[in-house]
Coordinates of C-alpha atoms in Angstrom, one line a residue:
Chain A
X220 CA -42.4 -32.2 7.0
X221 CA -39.7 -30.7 5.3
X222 CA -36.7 -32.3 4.4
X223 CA -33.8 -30.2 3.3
X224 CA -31.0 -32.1 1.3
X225 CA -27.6 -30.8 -0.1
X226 CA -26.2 -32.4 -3.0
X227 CA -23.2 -31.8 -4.7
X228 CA -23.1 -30.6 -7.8
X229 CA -21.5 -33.3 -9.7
X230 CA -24.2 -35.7 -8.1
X231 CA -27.5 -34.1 -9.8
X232 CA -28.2 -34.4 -13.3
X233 CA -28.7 -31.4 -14.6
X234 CA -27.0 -29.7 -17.5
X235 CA -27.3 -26.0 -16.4
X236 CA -24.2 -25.7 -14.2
X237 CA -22.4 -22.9 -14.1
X238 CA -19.9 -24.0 -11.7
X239 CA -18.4 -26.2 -14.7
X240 CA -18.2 -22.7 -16.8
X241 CA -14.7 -22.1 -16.6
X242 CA -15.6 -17.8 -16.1
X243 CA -17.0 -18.2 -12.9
X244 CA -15.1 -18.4 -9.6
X245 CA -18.3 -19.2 -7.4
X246 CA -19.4 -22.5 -6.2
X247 CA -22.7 -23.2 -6.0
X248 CA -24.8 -25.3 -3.8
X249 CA -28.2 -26.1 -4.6
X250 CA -30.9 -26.5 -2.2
X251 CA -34.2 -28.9 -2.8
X252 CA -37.4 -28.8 -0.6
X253 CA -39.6 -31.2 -0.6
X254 CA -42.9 -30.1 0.4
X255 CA -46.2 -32.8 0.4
X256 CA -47.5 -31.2 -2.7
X257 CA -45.3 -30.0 -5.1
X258 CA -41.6 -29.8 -5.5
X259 CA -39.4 -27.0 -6.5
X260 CA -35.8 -26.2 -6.5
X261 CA -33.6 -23.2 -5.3
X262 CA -30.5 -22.1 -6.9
X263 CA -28.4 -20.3 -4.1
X264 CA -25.0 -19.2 -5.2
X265 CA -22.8 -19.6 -2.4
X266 CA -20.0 -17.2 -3.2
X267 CA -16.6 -18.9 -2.6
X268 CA -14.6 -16.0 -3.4
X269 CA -15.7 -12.8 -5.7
X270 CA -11.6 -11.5 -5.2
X271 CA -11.4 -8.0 -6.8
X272 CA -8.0 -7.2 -7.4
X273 CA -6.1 -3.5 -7.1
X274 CA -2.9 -2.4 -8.8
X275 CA -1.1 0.3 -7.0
X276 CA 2.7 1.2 -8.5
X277 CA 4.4 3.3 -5.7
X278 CA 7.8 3.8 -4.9
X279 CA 7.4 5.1 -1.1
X280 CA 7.7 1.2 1.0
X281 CA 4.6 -1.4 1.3
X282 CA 2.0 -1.3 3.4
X283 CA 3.1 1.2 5.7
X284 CA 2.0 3.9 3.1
X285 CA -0.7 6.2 3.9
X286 CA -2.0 5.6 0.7
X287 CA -2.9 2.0 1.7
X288 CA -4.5 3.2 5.1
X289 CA -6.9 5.7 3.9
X290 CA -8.2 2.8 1.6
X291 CA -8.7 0.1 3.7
X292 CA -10.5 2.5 6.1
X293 CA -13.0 3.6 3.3
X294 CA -13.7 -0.4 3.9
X295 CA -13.7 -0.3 7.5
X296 CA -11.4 -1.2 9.8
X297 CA -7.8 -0.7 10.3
X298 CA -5.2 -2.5 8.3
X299 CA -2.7 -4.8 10.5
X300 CA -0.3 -7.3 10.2
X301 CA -0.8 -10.8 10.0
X302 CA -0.8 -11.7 13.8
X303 CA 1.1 -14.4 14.9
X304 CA 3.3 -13.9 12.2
X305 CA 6.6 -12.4 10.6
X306 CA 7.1 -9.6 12.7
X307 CA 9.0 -8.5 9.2
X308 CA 6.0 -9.2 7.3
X309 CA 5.2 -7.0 5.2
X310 CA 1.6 -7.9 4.5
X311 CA -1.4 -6.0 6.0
X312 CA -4.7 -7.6 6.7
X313 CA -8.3 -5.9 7.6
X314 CA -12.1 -7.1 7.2
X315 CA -12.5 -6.6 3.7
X316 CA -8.3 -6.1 2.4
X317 CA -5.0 -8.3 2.5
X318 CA -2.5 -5.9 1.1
X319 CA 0.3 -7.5 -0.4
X320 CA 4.0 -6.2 -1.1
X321 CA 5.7 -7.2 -4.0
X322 CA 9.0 -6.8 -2.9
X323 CA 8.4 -10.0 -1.5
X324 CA 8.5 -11.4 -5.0
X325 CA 12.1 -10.8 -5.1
X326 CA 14.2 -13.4 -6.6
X327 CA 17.2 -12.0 -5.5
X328 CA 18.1 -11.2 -2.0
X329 CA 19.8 -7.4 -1.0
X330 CA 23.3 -10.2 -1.0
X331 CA 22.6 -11.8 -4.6
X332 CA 21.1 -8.1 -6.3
X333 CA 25.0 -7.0 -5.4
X334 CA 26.7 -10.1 -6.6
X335 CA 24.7 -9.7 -9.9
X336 CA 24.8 -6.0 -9.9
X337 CA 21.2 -5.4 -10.3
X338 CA 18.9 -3.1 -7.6
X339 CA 15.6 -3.7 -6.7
X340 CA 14.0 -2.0 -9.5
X341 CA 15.1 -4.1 -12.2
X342 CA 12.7 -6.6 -13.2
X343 CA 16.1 -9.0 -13.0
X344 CA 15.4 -8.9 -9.2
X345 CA 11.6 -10.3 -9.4
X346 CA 9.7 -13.4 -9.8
X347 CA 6.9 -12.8 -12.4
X348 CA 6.3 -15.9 -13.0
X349 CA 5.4 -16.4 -9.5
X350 CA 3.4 -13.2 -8.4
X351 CA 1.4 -14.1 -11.8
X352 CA 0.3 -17.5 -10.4
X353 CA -0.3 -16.7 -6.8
X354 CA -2.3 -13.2 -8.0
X355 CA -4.4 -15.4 -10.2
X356 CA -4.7 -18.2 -7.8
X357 CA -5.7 -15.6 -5.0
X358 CA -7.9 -14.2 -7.6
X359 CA -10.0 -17.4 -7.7
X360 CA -10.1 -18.3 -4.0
X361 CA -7.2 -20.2 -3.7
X362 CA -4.8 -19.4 -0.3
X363 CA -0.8 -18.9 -1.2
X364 CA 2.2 -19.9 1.0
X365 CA 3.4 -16.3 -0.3
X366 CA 7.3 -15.7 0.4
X367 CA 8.3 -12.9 2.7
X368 CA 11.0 -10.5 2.3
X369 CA 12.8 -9.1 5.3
X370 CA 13.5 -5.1 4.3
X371 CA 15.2 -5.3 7.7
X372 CA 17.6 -8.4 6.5
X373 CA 17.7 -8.1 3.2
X374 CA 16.6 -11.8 3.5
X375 CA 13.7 -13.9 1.8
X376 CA 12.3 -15.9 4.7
X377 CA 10.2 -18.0 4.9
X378 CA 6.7 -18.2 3.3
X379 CA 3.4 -16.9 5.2
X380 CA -0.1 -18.3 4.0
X381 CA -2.4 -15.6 2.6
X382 CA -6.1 -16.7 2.6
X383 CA -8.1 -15.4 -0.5
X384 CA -9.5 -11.7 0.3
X385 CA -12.4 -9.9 -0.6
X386 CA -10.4 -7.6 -2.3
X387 CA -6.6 -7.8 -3.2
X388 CA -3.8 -5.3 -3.3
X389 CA -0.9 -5.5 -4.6
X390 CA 1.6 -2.5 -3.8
X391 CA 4.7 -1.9 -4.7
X392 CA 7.2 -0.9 -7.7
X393 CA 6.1 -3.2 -10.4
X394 CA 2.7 -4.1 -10.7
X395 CA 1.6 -3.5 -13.8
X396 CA 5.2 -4.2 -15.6
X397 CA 3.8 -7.9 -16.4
X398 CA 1.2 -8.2 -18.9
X399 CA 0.2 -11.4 -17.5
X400 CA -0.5 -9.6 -14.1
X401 CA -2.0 -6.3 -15.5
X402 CA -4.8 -8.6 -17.2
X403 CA -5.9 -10.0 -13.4
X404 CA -5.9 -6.5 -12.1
X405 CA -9.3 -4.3 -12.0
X406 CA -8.0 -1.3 -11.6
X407 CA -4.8 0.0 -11.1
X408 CA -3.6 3.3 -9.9
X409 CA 0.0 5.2 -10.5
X410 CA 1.6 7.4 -7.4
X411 CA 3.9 9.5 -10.1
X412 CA 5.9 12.1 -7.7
X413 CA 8.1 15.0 -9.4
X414 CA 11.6 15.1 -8.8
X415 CA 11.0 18.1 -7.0
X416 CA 8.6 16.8 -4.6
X417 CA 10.5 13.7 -3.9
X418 CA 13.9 15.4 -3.0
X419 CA 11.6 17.6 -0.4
X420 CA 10.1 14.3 1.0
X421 CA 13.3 12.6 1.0
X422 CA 14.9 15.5 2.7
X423 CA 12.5 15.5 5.3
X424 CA 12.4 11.6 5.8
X425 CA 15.6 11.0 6.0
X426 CA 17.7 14.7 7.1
X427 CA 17.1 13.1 10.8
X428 CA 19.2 10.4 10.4
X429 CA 22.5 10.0 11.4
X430 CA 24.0 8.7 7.9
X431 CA 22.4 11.2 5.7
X432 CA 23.5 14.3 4.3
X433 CA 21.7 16.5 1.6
X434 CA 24.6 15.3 -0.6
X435 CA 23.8 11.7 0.4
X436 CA 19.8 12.0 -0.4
X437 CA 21.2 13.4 -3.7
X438 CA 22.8 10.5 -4.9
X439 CA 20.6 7.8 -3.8
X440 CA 18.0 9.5 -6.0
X441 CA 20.0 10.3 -9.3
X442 CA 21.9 7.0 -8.7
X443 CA 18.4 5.3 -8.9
X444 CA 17.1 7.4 -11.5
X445 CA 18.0 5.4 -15.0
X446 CA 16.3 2.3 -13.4
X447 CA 13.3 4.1 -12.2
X448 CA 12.5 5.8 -15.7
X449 CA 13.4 2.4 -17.4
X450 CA 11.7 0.1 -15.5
X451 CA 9.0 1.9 -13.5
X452 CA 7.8 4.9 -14.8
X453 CA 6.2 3.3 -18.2
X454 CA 4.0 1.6 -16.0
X455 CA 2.0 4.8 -15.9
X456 CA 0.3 4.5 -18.9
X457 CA -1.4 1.3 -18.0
X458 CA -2.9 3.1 -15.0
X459 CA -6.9 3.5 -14.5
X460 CA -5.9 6.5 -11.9
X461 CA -2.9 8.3 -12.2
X462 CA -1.8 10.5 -8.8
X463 CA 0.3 13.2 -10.0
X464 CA 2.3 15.3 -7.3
X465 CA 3.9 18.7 -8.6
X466 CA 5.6 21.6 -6.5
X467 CA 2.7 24.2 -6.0
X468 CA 2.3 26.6 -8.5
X469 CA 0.7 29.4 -6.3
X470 CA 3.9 30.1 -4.4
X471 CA 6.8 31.6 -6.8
X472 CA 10.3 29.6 -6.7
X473 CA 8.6 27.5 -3.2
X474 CA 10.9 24.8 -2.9
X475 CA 10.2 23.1 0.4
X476 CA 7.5 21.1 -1.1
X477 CA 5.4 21.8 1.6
X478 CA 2.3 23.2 -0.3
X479 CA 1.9 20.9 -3.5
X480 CA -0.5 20.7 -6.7
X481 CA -1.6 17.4 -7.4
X482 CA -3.1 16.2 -10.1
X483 CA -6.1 12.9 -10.3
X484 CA -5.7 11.9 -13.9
X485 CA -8.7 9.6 -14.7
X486 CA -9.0 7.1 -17.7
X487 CA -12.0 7.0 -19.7
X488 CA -14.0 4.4 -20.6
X489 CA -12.7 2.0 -17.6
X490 CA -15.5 -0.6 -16.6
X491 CA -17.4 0.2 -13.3
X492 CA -15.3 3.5 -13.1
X493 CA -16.5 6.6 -13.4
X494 CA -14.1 10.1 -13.4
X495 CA -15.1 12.8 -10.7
X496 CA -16.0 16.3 -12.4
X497 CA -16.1 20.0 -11.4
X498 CA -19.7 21.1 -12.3
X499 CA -19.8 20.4 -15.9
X500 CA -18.3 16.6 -17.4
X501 CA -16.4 17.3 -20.0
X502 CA -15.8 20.7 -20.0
X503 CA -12.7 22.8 -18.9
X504 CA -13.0 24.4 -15.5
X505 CA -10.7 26.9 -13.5
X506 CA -12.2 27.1 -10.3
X507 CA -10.9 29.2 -7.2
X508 CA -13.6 28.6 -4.5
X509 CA -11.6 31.2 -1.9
X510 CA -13.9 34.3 -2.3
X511 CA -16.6 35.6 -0.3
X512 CA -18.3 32.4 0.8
X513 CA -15.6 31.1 1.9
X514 CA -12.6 32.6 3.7
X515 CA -9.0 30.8 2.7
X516 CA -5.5 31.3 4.1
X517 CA -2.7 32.0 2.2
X518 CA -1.9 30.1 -0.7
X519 CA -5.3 29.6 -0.9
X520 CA -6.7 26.8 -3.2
X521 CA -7.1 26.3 -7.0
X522 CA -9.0 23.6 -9.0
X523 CA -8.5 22.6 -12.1
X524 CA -11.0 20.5 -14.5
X525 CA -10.4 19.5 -18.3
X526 CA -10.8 16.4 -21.0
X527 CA -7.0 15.4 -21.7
X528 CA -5.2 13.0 -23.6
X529 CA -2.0 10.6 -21.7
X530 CA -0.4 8.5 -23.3
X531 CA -3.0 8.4 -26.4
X532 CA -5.9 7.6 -23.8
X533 CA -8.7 9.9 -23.1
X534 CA -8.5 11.2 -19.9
X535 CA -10.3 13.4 -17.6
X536 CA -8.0 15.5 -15.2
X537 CA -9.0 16.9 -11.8
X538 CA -6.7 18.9 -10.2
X539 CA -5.8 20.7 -6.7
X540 CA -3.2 23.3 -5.8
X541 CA -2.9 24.7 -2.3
X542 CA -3.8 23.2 1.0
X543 CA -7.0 23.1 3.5
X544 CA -6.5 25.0 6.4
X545 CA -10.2 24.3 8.2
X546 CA -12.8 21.7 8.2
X547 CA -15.3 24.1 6.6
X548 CA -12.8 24.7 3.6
X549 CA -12.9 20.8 3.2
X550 CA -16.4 20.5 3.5
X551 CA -16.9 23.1 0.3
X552 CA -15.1 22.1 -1.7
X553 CA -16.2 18.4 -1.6
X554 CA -20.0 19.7 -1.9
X555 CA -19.1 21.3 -5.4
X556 CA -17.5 17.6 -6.9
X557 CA -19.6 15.3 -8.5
X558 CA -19.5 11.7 -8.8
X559 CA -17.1 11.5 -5.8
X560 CA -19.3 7.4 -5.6
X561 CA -19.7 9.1 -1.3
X562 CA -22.8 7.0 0.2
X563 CA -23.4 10.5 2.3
X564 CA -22.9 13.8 2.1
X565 CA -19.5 14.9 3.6
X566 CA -18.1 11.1 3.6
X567 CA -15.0 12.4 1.9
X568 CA -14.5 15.1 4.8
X569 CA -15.4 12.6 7.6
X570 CA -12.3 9.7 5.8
X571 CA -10.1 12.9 5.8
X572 CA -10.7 13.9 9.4
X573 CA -10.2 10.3 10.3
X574 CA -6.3 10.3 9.3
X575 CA -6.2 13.7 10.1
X576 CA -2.3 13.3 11.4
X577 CA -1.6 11.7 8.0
X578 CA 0.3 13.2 6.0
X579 CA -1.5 14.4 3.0
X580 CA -4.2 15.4 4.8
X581 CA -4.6 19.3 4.6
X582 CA -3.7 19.1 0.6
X583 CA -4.5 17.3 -2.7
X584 CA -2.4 13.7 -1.8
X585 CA -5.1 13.0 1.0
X586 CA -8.7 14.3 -0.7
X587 CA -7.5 12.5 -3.7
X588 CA -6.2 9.4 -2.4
X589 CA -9.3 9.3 -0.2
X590 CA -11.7 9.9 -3.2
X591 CA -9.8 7.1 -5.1
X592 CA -10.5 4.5 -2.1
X593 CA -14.0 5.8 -2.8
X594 CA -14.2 4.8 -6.5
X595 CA -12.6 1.3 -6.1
X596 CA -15.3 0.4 -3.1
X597 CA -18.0 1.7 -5.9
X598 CA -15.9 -0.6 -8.3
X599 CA -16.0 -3.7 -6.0
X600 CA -19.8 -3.1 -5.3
X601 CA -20.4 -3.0 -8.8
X602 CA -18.4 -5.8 -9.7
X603 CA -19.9 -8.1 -7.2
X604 CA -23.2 -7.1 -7.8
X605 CA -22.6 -7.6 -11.8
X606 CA -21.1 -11.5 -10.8
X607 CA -23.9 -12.2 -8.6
X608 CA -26.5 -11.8 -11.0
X609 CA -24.8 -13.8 -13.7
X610 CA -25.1 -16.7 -12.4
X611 CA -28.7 -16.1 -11.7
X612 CA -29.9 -15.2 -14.9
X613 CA -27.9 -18.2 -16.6
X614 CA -29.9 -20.1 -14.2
X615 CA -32.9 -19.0 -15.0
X616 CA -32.3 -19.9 -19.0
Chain B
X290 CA 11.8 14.7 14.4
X291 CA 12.8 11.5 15.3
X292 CA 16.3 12.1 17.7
X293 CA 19.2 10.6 16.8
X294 CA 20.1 7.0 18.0
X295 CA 23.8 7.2 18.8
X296 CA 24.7 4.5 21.0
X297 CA 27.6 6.3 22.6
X298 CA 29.3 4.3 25.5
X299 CA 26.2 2.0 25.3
X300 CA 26.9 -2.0 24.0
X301 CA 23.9 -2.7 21.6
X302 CA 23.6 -6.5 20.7
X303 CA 22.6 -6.5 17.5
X304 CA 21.2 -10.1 17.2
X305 CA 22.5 -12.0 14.2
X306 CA 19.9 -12.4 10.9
X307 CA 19.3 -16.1 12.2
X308 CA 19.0 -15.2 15.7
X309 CA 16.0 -13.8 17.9
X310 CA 14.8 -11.6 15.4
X311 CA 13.6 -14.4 13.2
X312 CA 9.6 -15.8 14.2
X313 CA 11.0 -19.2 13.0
X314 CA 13.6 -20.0 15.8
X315 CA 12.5 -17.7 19.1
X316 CA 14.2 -20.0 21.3
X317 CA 17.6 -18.8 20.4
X318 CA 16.7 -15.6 21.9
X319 CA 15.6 -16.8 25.0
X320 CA 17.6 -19.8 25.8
X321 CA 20.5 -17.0 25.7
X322 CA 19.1 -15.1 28.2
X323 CA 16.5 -16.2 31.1
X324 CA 16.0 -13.1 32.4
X325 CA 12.1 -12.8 33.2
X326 CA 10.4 -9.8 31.6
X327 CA 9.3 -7.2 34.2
X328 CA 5.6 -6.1 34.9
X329 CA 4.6 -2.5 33.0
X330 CA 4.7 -0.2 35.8
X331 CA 1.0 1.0 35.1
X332 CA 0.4 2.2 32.3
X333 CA 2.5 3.5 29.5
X334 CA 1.9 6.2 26.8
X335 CA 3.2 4.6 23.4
X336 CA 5.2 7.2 21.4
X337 CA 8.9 4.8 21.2
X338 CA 9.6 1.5 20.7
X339 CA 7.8 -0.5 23.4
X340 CA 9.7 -3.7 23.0
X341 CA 13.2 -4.1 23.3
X342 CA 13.5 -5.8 20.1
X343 CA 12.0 -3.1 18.1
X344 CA 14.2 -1.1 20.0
X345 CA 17.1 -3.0 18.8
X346 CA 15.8 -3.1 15.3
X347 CA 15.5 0.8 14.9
X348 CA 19.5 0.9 16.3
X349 CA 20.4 -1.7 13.8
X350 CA 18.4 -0.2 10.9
X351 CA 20.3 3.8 11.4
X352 CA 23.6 1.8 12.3
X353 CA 23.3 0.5 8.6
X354 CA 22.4 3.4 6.8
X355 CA 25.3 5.1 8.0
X356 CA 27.6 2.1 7.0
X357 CA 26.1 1.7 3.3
X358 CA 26.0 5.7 2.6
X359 CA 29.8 5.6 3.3
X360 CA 29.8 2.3 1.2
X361 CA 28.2 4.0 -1.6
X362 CA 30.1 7.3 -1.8
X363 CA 33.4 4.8 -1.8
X364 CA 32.2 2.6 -4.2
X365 CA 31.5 5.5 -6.4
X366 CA 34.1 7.5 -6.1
X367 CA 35.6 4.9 -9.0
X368 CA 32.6 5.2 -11.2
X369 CA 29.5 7.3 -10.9
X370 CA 27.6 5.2 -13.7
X371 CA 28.7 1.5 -12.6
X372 CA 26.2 -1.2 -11.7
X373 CA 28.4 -1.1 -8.2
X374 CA 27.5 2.3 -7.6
X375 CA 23.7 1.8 -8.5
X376 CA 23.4 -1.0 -6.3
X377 CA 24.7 1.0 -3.2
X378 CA 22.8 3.4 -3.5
X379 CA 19.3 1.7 -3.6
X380 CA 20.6 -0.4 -0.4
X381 CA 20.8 2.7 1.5
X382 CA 17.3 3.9 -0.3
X383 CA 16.3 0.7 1.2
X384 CA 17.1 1.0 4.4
X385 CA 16.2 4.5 5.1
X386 CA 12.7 3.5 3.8
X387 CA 12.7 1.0 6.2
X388 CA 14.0 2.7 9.2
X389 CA 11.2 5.6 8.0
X390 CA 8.8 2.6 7.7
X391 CA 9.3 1.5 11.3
X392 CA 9.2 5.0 12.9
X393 CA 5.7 5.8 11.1
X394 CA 4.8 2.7 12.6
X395 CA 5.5 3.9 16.1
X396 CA 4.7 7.3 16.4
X397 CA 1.8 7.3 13.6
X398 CA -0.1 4.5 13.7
X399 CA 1.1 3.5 17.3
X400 CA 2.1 0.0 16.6
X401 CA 5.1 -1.9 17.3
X402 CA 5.6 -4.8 15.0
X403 CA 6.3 -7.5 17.7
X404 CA 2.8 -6.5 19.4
X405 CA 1.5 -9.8 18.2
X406 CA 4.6 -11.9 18.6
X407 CA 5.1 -10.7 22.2
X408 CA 1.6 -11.3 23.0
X409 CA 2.4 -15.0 22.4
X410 CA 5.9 -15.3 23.4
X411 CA 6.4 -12.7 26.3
X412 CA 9.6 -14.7 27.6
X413 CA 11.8 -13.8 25.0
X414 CA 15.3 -11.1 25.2
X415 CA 13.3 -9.0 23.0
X416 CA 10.2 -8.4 24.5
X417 CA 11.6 -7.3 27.6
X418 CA 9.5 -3.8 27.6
X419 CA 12.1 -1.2 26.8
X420 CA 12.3 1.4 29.3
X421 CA 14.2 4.2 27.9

């Protein structure tokens, strides 16, 4: 008969635990079978938590972004709020993702910013020292009573518990601005917007309401400005993935913003991540795929492809100009990039189609927000395959 | 484009920061008023603010923009550069993201925030389905 007994690891004798390795954030539980004739042992590693944590610097709100939504669907599922809950949390939660704010690591309330004269984007107004522990302790399975701030009150209130995720974001306007929480990160992605564009998209966010004025949209941006470039903008150059938006150039003197060039700038050399390309790595591409297989409206559609240097890293840059007008356009174009990490042909087309009301959707924001998601889930597969053997081949030493 | 929310002739209650709108203390809300919500007439296409504290929430949210923009452009009529004048302005940033937040919420995704909460606590003022 076989007998199946679970011991704890501190109870057996043997010196080849890993769990005591101070690197690995799995526990382990090892299984021994007795059988009449001969006796063996079983090393299962019982992943406790193999958290992979994501960066993204973006000064457009948390969690609500569409940014966030087209990556958690690449996971599956849709992102919600914690039910139950705050219902001005600002957390989202799906299957595989807990997004997390970082506003809510505000020291100082919208009341004690004023009193000390600081706004939201001075690191003043923030708790490193606490998004530092509870990202690390999320990172290694540990659940956080993380604080919540009320955008609607202005208000820290109280703290909701965030269980350990299979994959972490953190969203907002610093997260890579503290070394300590850039180390934790595994990748980390930069939304940088042009002036330009972000007048139009303030324009068209806020021209509705009642308050605003175009003189009124004017000076909330320039008034913001000298904080932004001091505190924010730097944080570029520690991104894996920068997302560059730009007025079109295919239109002369368009201002509405409406038909944009954006720009996927790609570090090189980045563990588990490798840069899409236009037909030949490394080269320099100028590609216009409007022609006579395929039939665009006007502006039409321009790639770009080069090797680039940012910020004295290597870089490769893929770039779009113009919008999507049809499915089929979509469909092309994704069939002629390479290393887009899609399980199936046309998977970027089908996550496009999915948010099709999103905005973003028809130009480069969506396809290459939507390719990013792709890359991390290639990233988190890699990474936990990588951690999963580890353990296993230390075992077998 | 999201209509304007002018609440001419209308009372709204804005409900204090410590009041209803707060998970942590629902009973305020309700021990103010025991009105009984009302059955859905059948059912209703989501486009608005389904909830009556949502409802409240997007009022409250375009009331404020409007008071800090005029804040701001007084505060810096002294001095364009001062720390007052920065400040202001990324309050009313603030809010309008968070008003924007909440209508992408509602018309894009099709969620109202208390969803959840009202599921569990469908006695409170503001879960009273708001019928426009």
């Amino acid at each position: 008969m076989a007998v199946s007994t679970i011991y704890s690891t501190q109870a057996l004798n043997s010196t080849h635990f890993l769990t005591s390795s101070p690197s690995s954030s799995s526990k382990q539980v090892f299984f021994y079978r007795r059988q009449t004739n001969r006796r063996f042992n079983t090393i299962i590693t019982c992943a406790a938590q193999q958290t992979v944590v994501i960066g993204l610097a973006a000064d457009s709100g948390c969690g609500k972004s569409t940014f966030m939504r087209r990556l958690t669907s690449v996971f599956g599922g849709a992102a919600e709020p914690p039910k139950g809950g705050n219902p001005d949390s600002n957390t989202l939660i799906s299957d595989m993702t807990t997004v997390i704010c970082l506003d809510d690591y505000h020291s100082l309330d919208r009341t004690g910013r004023k009193e000390k004269g600081v706004t939201a984007l001075d690191p003043r107004a923030n708790d490193f020292d606490l998004m530092y522990e509870q990202v690390k302790a999320l990172k290694s399975g540990i659940a956080v009573e993380k604080p919540i701030y009320n955008h609607v009150t202005g208000l820290l209130d109280a703290p909701e518990l965030i269980q350990p995720p299979k994959i972490l974001v953190i969203e907002g306007l610093h997260p890579m601005f503290d070394e300590r929480v850039r180390e934790l990160l595994d990748f980390s992605i930069y939304l940088d917007i042009s002036n330009e564009v972000k007048f139009a998209w303030k324009i068209q966010r806020d021209m509705a309401e009642r308050g605003h004025s175009l003189e009124s949209i004017k000076a909330s941006i320039e008034a913001r400005k000298p904080d932004f470039d001091a505190f924010i903008d730097p944080q570029k150059q520690y991104a894996d993935a920068v997302i560059e938006v730009l007025p079109t150039q295919l239109i002369p003197d368009d201002n509405e913003g409406k038909v944009l060039r954006v720009r996927l700038i790609m570090k090189e050399g980045v563990k588990y991540f490798s840069p899409v390309y236009l037909f030949d790595e490394g080269s320099t591409i100028s590609w216009i795929p409007c022609g006579r297989k395929l039939t665009c409206s006007y502006p039409g559609i321009k790639f770009n492809y080069q090797p680039d240097s940012y910020f004295d890293n290597e870089v490769s840059v893929v770039e779009m100009d113009g919008q999507f007008d049809r499915l089929d356009e979509l469909i092309y174009v994704e069939s002629h990039l390479s290393n887009l990490s899609t399980k199936f042909y046309g998977e970027v087309t089908q996550q496009m189609l999915k948010h099709a009301d999103f905005p973003g959707s028809n130009n480069g924001t969506g396809l290459f927000q939507t390719i990013v998601g792709l890359k991390i889930r290639d990233l988190y597969e890699q990474l936990i395959a990588n951690k999963a053997n580890a353990p296993t081949e230390a075992a077998k030493a | 484009m999201m209509s304007a929310t002018a609440s001419h002739g209308r009372a709204v209650m804005l409900p204090s920061p410590s009041g209803a709108l707060q998970h942590q203390q629902p009973s305020i809300g309700s021990d103010m008023f025991r009105l009984r919500r009302k059955e859905p007439r059948g059912l209703r296409l989501i486009v608005a603010a389904k909830y009556k504290g949502t409802k409240m929430r997007e009022e409250k949210l375009s009331e404020m923009i409007v008071e800090k923009v005029k804040e701001a452009t007084e505060v810096c009529e002294a001095d364009v550069r001062s720390e007052e004048c920065k400040v202001a302005w990324d309050e009313v940033e603030e809010v309008s993201q968070a008003r924007a937040d909440l209508r992408i919420k509602l018309k894009l995704l099709n969620q109202d925030p208390l969803e959840s909460f009202c599921q569990e606590n469908p006695e409170t003022d503001e879960c009273r389905i708001y019928e426009d």
